[in-house]
């Protein structure tokens, strides 16, 4: 794959790193935009609508989380990969909560970053056919999922969804009433080019439940089938 037509915005204040990223991405054929602070980065993202945003967290003028939140509130569907410093465990969780698609930990290799970029781009292309939810809204119990806005709204509260959470949810909705094995979820939602563990699935399910279910401790929509996987029910 070359970068034809794919536009990447790099928001990173550390100049040597930003320049190295821009060079490496251009060498791969991507069209690259860059910003050295959060405010400029957000403005560029909103005006240019890039396909992928590489987002540092510690930024002058507006921090990475604030940029991410603003992007999702503005319904920007770009894939966001967070460039995080080592060991920012809290940040990682927070990043996914706010709708990041992936993250890499500094220092990272160009190769690793390119793999992640390709993975998020492939996920965006490989939309599951057969369910016309693209751009639409789907009701699950008391919650409304907006597939275009990457959000779930329940009891007047709106939560952001990462692209992966949305893919998982879409898959579950398509298999309403079926018991889906974890292995199948790994293969169909994550794909065989990636190596998530079954724990990854469980973590995503927990996050989805918090946003979707009135009582996440005793879920009605995403029910655990012990030793097997999950069963989804739209009505609950
Ligand atoms: Ca920084």
GROMACS .gro file of C-alpha atoms in nm, residues 5-227:
model
  223
    5UNK     CA    1  -0.470   1.019  -0.122
    6UNK     CA    2  -0.430   0.958   0.250
    7UNK     CA    3  -0.378   1.274   0.455
    8UNK     CA    4  -0.212   1.266   0.791
    9UNK     CA    5  -0.195   1.548   1.044
   10UNK     CA    6   0.095   1.539   1.291
   11UNK     CA    7   0.034   1.740   1.611
   12UNK     CA    8   0.359   1.731   1.807
   13UNK     CA    9   0.549   2.014   1.972
   14UNK     CA   10   0.885   1.838   1.989
   15UNK     CA   11   1.032   1.968   1.669
   16UNK     CA   12   1.297   1.704   1.588
   17UNK     CA   13   1.039   1.429   1.639
   18UNK     CA   14   0.777   1.612   1.434
   19UNK     CA   15   1.021   1.670   1.149
   20UNK     CA   16   1.131   1.306   1.154
   21UNK     CA   17   0.767   1.192   1.143
   22UNK     CA   18   0.677   1.429   0.863
   23UNK     CA   19   0.977   1.311   0.656
   24UNK     CA   20   0.905   0.943   0.717
   25UNK     CA   21   0.535   0.979   0.630
   26UNK     CA   22   0.609   1.181   0.315
   27UNK     CA   23   0.859   0.914   0.212
   28UNK     CA   24   0.570   0.666   0.230
   29UNK     CA   25   0.366   0.884  -0.003
   30UNK     CA   26   0.125   1.031   0.251
   31UNK     CA   27   0.016   1.392   0.228
   32UNK     CA   28   0.128   1.540   0.558
   33UNK     CA   29   0.008   1.841   0.758
   34UNK     CA   30   0.180   1.949   1.077
   35UNK     CA   31   0.121   2.157   1.385
   36UNK     CA   32   0.341   2.236   1.685
   37UNK     CA   33   0.066   2.315   1.935
   38UNK     CA   34  -0.283   2.196   2.020
   39UNK     CA   35  -0.474   2.502   1.909
   40UNK     CA   36  -0.319   2.513   1.561
   41UNK     CA   37  -0.356   2.135   1.535
   42UNK     CA   38  -0.726   2.144   1.618
   43UNK     CA   39  -0.791   2.426   1.373
   44UNK     CA   40  -0.605   2.238   1.097
   45UNK     CA   41  -0.790   1.915   1.172
   46UNK     CA   42  -1.127   2.088   1.152
   47UNK     CA   43  -1.047   2.284   0.837
   48UNK     CA   44  -0.862   2.008   0.649
   49UNK     CA   45  -1.040   1.691   0.766
   50UNK     CA   46  -0.737   1.457   0.756
   51UNK     CA   47  -0.779   1.078   0.749
   52UNK     CA   48  -0.543   1.020   1.038
   53UNK     CA   49  -0.431   1.244   1.325
   54UNK     CA   50  -0.112   1.164   1.516
   55UNK     CA   51  -0.165   1.339   1.846
   56UNK     CA   52   0.089   1.415   2.117
   57UNK     CA   53  -0.061   1.464   2.464
   58UNK     CA   54   0.162   1.724   2.629
   59UNK     CA   55   0.118   2.018   2.397
   60UNK     CA   56   0.138   2.393   2.440
   61UNK     CA   57  -0.182   2.604   2.411
   62UNK     CA   58  -0.419   2.306   2.425
   63UNK     CA   59  -0.336   1.956   2.549
   64UNK     CA   60  -0.392   1.641   2.346
   65UNK     CA   61  -0.701   1.524   2.535
   66UNK     CA   62  -0.870   1.856   2.490
   67UNK     CA   63  -0.792   1.840   2.118
   68UNK     CA   64  -0.928   1.486   2.098
   69UNK     CA   65  -1.249   1.578   2.279
   70UNK     CA   66  -1.304   1.878   2.058
   71UNK     CA   67  -1.245   1.668   1.744
   72UNK     CA   68  -1.503   1.410   1.845
   73UNK     CA   69  -1.752   1.673   1.955
   74UNK     CA   70  -1.718   1.823   1.612
   75UNK     CA   71  -1.790   1.479   1.466
   76UNK     CA   72  -1.453   1.452   1.302
   77UNK     CA   73  -1.418   1.090   1.199
   78UNK     CA   74  -1.041   1.090   1.149
   79UNK     CA   75  -0.859   0.799   1.305
   80UNK     CA   76  -0.662   0.932   1.600
   81UNK     CA   77  -0.338   0.769   1.714
   82UNK     CA   78  -0.201   0.906   2.038
   83UNK     CA   79   0.173   0.950   2.075
   84UNK     CA   80   0.213   0.894   2.446
   85UNK     CA   81   0.508   0.907   2.680
   86UNK     CA   82   0.616   0.585   2.843
   87UNK     CA   83   0.402   0.452   3.126
   88UNK     CA   84   0.109   0.693   3.103
   89UNK     CA   85  -0.137   0.421   3.201
   90UNK     CA   86  -0.409   0.662   3.307
   91UNK     CA   87  -0.369   0.855   2.986
   92UNK     CA   88  -0.411   0.540   2.782
   93UNK     CA   89  -0.747   0.456   2.937
   94UNK     CA   90  -0.856   0.817   2.913
   95UNK     CA   91  -0.749   0.829   2.549
   96UNK     CA   92  -0.974   0.540   2.453
   97UNK     CA   93  -1.257   0.686   2.657
   98UNK     CA   94  -1.231   1.005   2.456
   99UNK     CA   95  -1.235   0.815   2.129
  100UNK     CA   96  -0.872   0.753   2.033
  101UNK     CA   97  -0.828   0.462   1.795
  102UNK     CA   98  -0.482   0.355   1.897
  103UNK     CA   99  -0.166   0.474   2.063
  104UNK     CA  100   0.207   0.427   2.039
  105UNK     CA  101   0.446   0.472   2.327
  106UNK     CA  102   0.750   0.693   2.283
  107UNK     CA  103   1.012   0.618   2.176
  108UNK     CA  104   0.858   0.420   1.890
  109UNK     CA  105   1.003   0.303   1.560
  110UNK     CA  106   0.881   0.444   1.230
  111UNK     CA  107   0.798   0.089   1.130
  112UNK     CA  108   0.570   0.039   1.429
  113UNK     CA  109   0.393   0.367   1.367
  114UNK     CA  110   0.340   0.285   0.998
  115UNK     CA  111   0.190  -0.051   1.093
  116UNK     CA  112  -0.052   0.121   1.328
  117UNK     CA  113  -0.146   0.377   1.066
  118UNK     CA  114  -0.215   0.102   0.814
  119UNK     CA  115  -0.418  -0.089   1.068
  120UNK     CA  116  -0.648   0.206   1.144
  121UNK     CA  117  -0.683   0.280   0.772
  122UNK     CA  118  -0.771  -0.082   0.697
  123UNK     CA  119  -1.031  -0.082   0.969
  124UNK     CA  120  -1.186   0.229   0.824
  125UNK     CA  121  -1.203   0.072   0.477
  126UNK     CA  122  -1.321  -0.268   0.590
  127UNK     CA  123  -1.665  -0.161   0.705
  128UNK     CA  124  -1.890  -0.458   0.755
  129UNK     CA  125  -2.150  -0.475   0.480
  130UNK     CA  126  -2.507  -0.586   0.534
  131UNK     CA  127  -2.611  -0.334   0.794
  132UNK     CA  128  -2.708   0.009   0.687
  133UNK     CA  129  -2.585   0.198   0.986
  134UNK     CA  130  -2.328   0.407   0.807
  135UNK     CA  131  -2.422   0.759   0.890
  136UNK     CA  132  -2.729   0.637   1.070
  137UNK     CA  133  -2.855   0.593   1.421
  138UNK     CA  134  -2.942   0.268   1.590
  139UNK     CA  135  -3.138   0.230   1.908
  140UNK     CA  136  -3.023  -0.026   2.164
  141UNK     CA  137  -3.262  -0.036   2.457
  142UNK     CA  138  -3.260   0.315   2.601
  143UNK     CA  139  -2.943   0.414   2.421
  144UNK     CA  140  -2.904   0.563   2.075
  145UNK     CA  141  -2.585   0.490   1.884
  146UNK     CA  142  -2.488   0.747   1.627
  147UNK     CA  143  -2.253   0.573   1.384
  148UNK     CA  144  -2.163   0.893   1.205
  149UNK     CA  145  -2.085   1.087   1.521
  150UNK     CA  146  -1.910   0.802   1.708
  151UNK     CA  147  -2.132   0.850   2.009
  152UNK     CA  148  -2.375   0.673   2.238
  153UNK     CA  149  -2.644   0.879   2.408
  154UNK     CA  150  -2.831   0.741   2.707
  155UNK     CA  151  -3.033   0.933   2.968
  156UNK     CA  152  -2.926   1.258   2.806
  157UNK     CA  153  -2.559   1.173   2.849
  158UNK     CA  154  -2.339   1.149   2.545
  159UNK     CA  155  -2.029   0.928   2.534
  160UNK     CA  156  -1.765   0.911   2.262
  161UNK     CA  157  -1.685   0.579   2.098
  162UNK     CA  158  -1.355   0.474   1.947
  163UNK     CA  159  -1.362   0.330   1.600
  164UNK     CA  160  -1.289  -0.012   1.747
  165UNK     CA  161  -1.572   0.012   1.996
  166UNK     CA  162  -1.799   0.111   1.712
  167UNK     CA  163  -1.681  -0.184   1.500
  168UNK     CA  164  -1.743  -0.422   1.788
  169UNK     CA  165  -2.087  -0.276   1.850
  170UNK     CA  166  -2.174  -0.295   1.482
  171UNK     CA  167  -2.071  -0.660   1.475
  172UNK     CA  168  -2.277  -0.742   1.784
  173UNK     CA  169  -2.583  -0.564   1.643
  174UNK     CA  170  -2.550  -0.766   1.323
  175UNK     CA  171  -2.547  -1.083   1.530
  176UNK     CA  172  -2.835  -0.990   1.757
  177UNK     CA  173  -2.946  -1.285   1.968
  178UNK     CA  174  -2.649  -1.505   1.877
  179UNK     CA  175  -2.385  -1.626   2.118
  180UNK     CA  176  -2.058  -1.507   1.969
  181UNK     CA  177  -1.735  -1.679   2.070
  182UNK     CA  178  -1.440  -1.465   2.168
  183UNK     CA  179  -1.230  -1.627   1.895
  184UNK     CA  180  -1.482  -1.520   1.634
  185UNK     CA  181  -1.482  -1.165   1.763
  186UNK     CA  182  -1.103  -1.157   1.747
  187UNK     CA  183  -1.107  -1.279   1.390
  188UNK     CA  184  -1.399  -1.077   1.259
  189UNK     CA  185  -1.360  -0.749   1.445
  190UNK     CA  186  -0.988  -0.731   1.507
  191UNK     CA  187  -0.871  -0.929   1.203
  192UNK     CA  188  -0.591  -1.176   1.168
  193UNK     CA  189  -0.320  -0.919   1.103
  194UNK     CA  190  -0.337  -0.802   1.461
  195UNK     CA  191  -0.268  -0.988   1.780
  196UNK     CA  192  -0.509  -0.883   2.047
  197UNK     CA  193  -0.575  -1.113   2.340
  198UNK     CA  194  -0.916  -1.222   2.462
  199UNK     CA  195  -0.853  -0.970   2.742
  200UNK     CA  196  -0.863  -0.696   2.482
  201UNK     CA  197  -1.216  -0.803   2.392
  202UNK     CA  198  -1.324  -0.812   2.754
  203UNK     CA  199  -1.182  -0.464   2.813
  204UNK     CA  200  -1.370  -0.326   2.514
  205UNK     CA  201  -1.691  -0.495   2.626
  206UNK     CA  202  -1.655  -0.342   2.972
  207UNK     CA  203  -1.612   0.003   2.820
  208UNK     CA  204  -1.910  -0.045   2.590
  209UNK     CA  205  -2.129  -0.161   2.877
  210UNK     CA  206  -2.045   0.150   3.078
  211UNK     CA  207  -2.167   0.367   2.794
  212UNK     CA  208  -2.459   0.154   2.680
  213UNK     CA  209  -2.608  -0.015   2.984
  214UNK     CA  210  -2.811   0.144   3.259
  215UNK     CA  211  -2.655  -0.101   3.502
  216UNK     CA  212  -2.318  -0.217   3.366
  217UNK     CA  213  -2.275  -0.461   3.657
  218UNK     CA  214  -2.578  -0.660   3.542
  219UNK     CA  215  -2.589  -0.593   3.168
  220UNK     CA  216  -2.900  -0.653   2.962
  221UNK     CA  217  -2.759  -0.594   2.617
  222UNK     CA  218  -2.408  -0.740   2.615
  223UNK     CA  219  -2.442  -1.055   2.823
  224UNK     CA  220  -2.147  -1.275   2.915
  225UNK     CA  221  -2.182  -1.640   2.819
  226UNK     CA  222  -1.934  -1.797   3.056
  227UNK     CA  223  -1.649  -1.983   2.898
   0.00000   0.00000   0.00000
